[in-house]
C-alpha cells in the first residue's frame, strides 16, 4: 500500500503557511528546501516542515488537503500547535542525499 502525506510548511518567521500533498515526504521537503521548483514556496521561503499527517492512499490525503485548504489560518495554527507548539522544523536532522 502506497503511503501519502499532507504537510504544512512555513517560513522562518512563521508568517506564511503552505499546505501540500505528496507520496514521498522526505523527497518533497528536500525539494522545498533547495527551491527545486520555482513557485509559491520558493518565493515565500517556505521550507520549514511544521506539521504532517500520513494516509494509506492518495485519495485520502487529497481529501484532507482540500479540507485543510478550505480552513482559515487560525485553524491551521491550532493544528500545528497541537503537535508542534514551538513550530520547530520537523525535518531537522533528516539526512538529505544530493
PDB file of C-alpha atoms in Angstrom, residues 8-10 13-15 17 48-53 64 68 72-90:
ATOM      1  CA  UNK A   8       2.278  22.164   6.252  1.00  0.00           C
ATOM      2  CA  UNK A   9       5.321  24.322   5.644  1.00  0.00           C
ATOM      3  CA  UNK A  10       6.118  27.800   6.845  1.00  0.00           C
ATOM      4  CA  UNK A  13       9.127  33.857  10.809  1.00  0.00           C
ATOM      5  CA  UNK A  14       6.006  31.642  10.586  1.00  0.00           C
ATOM      6  CA  UNK A  15       4.180  34.307   8.573  1.00  0.00           C
ATOM      7  CA  UNK A  17       1.546  28.603   5.800  1.00  0.00           C
ATOM      8  CA  UNK A  48      10.208  24.576   7.459  1.00  0.00           C
ATOM      9  CA  UNK A  49       8.082  21.451   7.951  1.00  0.00           C
ATOM     10  CA  UNK A  50       5.806  22.129  10.928  1.00  0.00           C
ATOM     11  CA  UNK A  51       3.064  19.518  10.507  1.00  0.00           C
ATOM     12  CA  UNK A  52       2.254  16.360   8.566  1.00  0.00           C
ATOM     13  CA  UNK A  53      -0.238  13.518   8.510  1.00  0.00           C
ATOM     14  CA  UNK A  64      -7.571  16.034   3.801  1.00  0.00           C
ATOM     15  CA  UNK A  68      -7.155  21.992   5.347  1.00  0.00           C
ATOM     16  CA  UNK A  72      -8.706  29.571   7.757  1.00  0.00           C
ATOM     17  CA  UNK A  73      -5.236  30.379   9.094  1.00  0.00           C
ATOM     18  CA  UNK A  74      -6.329  30.162  12.729  1.00  0.00           C
ATOM     19  CA  UNK A  75      -7.410  26.531  12.265  1.00  0.00           C
ATOM     20  CA  UNK A  76      -4.067  25.687  10.675  1.00  0.00           C
ATOM     21  CA  UNK A  77      -2.222  27.400  13.545  1.00  0.00           C
ATOM     22  CA  UNK A  78      -4.202  25.423  16.126  1.00  0.00           C
ATOM     23  CA  UNK A  79      -3.499  22.185  14.253  1.00  0.00           C
ATOM     24  CA  UNK A  80       0.237  22.904  14.158  1.00  0.00           C
ATOM     25  CA  UNK A  81       0.313  23.922  17.821  1.00  0.00           C
ATOM     26  CA  UNK A  82      -1.497  20.724  18.846  1.00  0.00           C
ATOM     27  CA  UNK A  83       1.572  18.629  17.945  1.00  0.00           C
ATOM     28  CA  UNK A  84       4.324  21.217  17.493  1.00  0.00           C
ATOM     29  CA  UNK A  85       3.736  24.116  19.923  1.00  0.00           C
ATOM     30  CA  UNK A  86       7.108  25.777  19.212  1.00  0.00           C
ATOM     31  CA  UNK A  87       6.779  25.457  15.433  1.00  0.00           C
ATOM     32  CA  UNK A  88      10.051  23.522  15.191  1.00  0.00           C
ATOM     33  CA  UNK A  89      11.217  22.185  11.840  1.00  0.00           C
ATOM     34  CA  UNK A  90      10.120  18.543  11.991  1.00  0.00           C
TER      35      UNK A  90
END
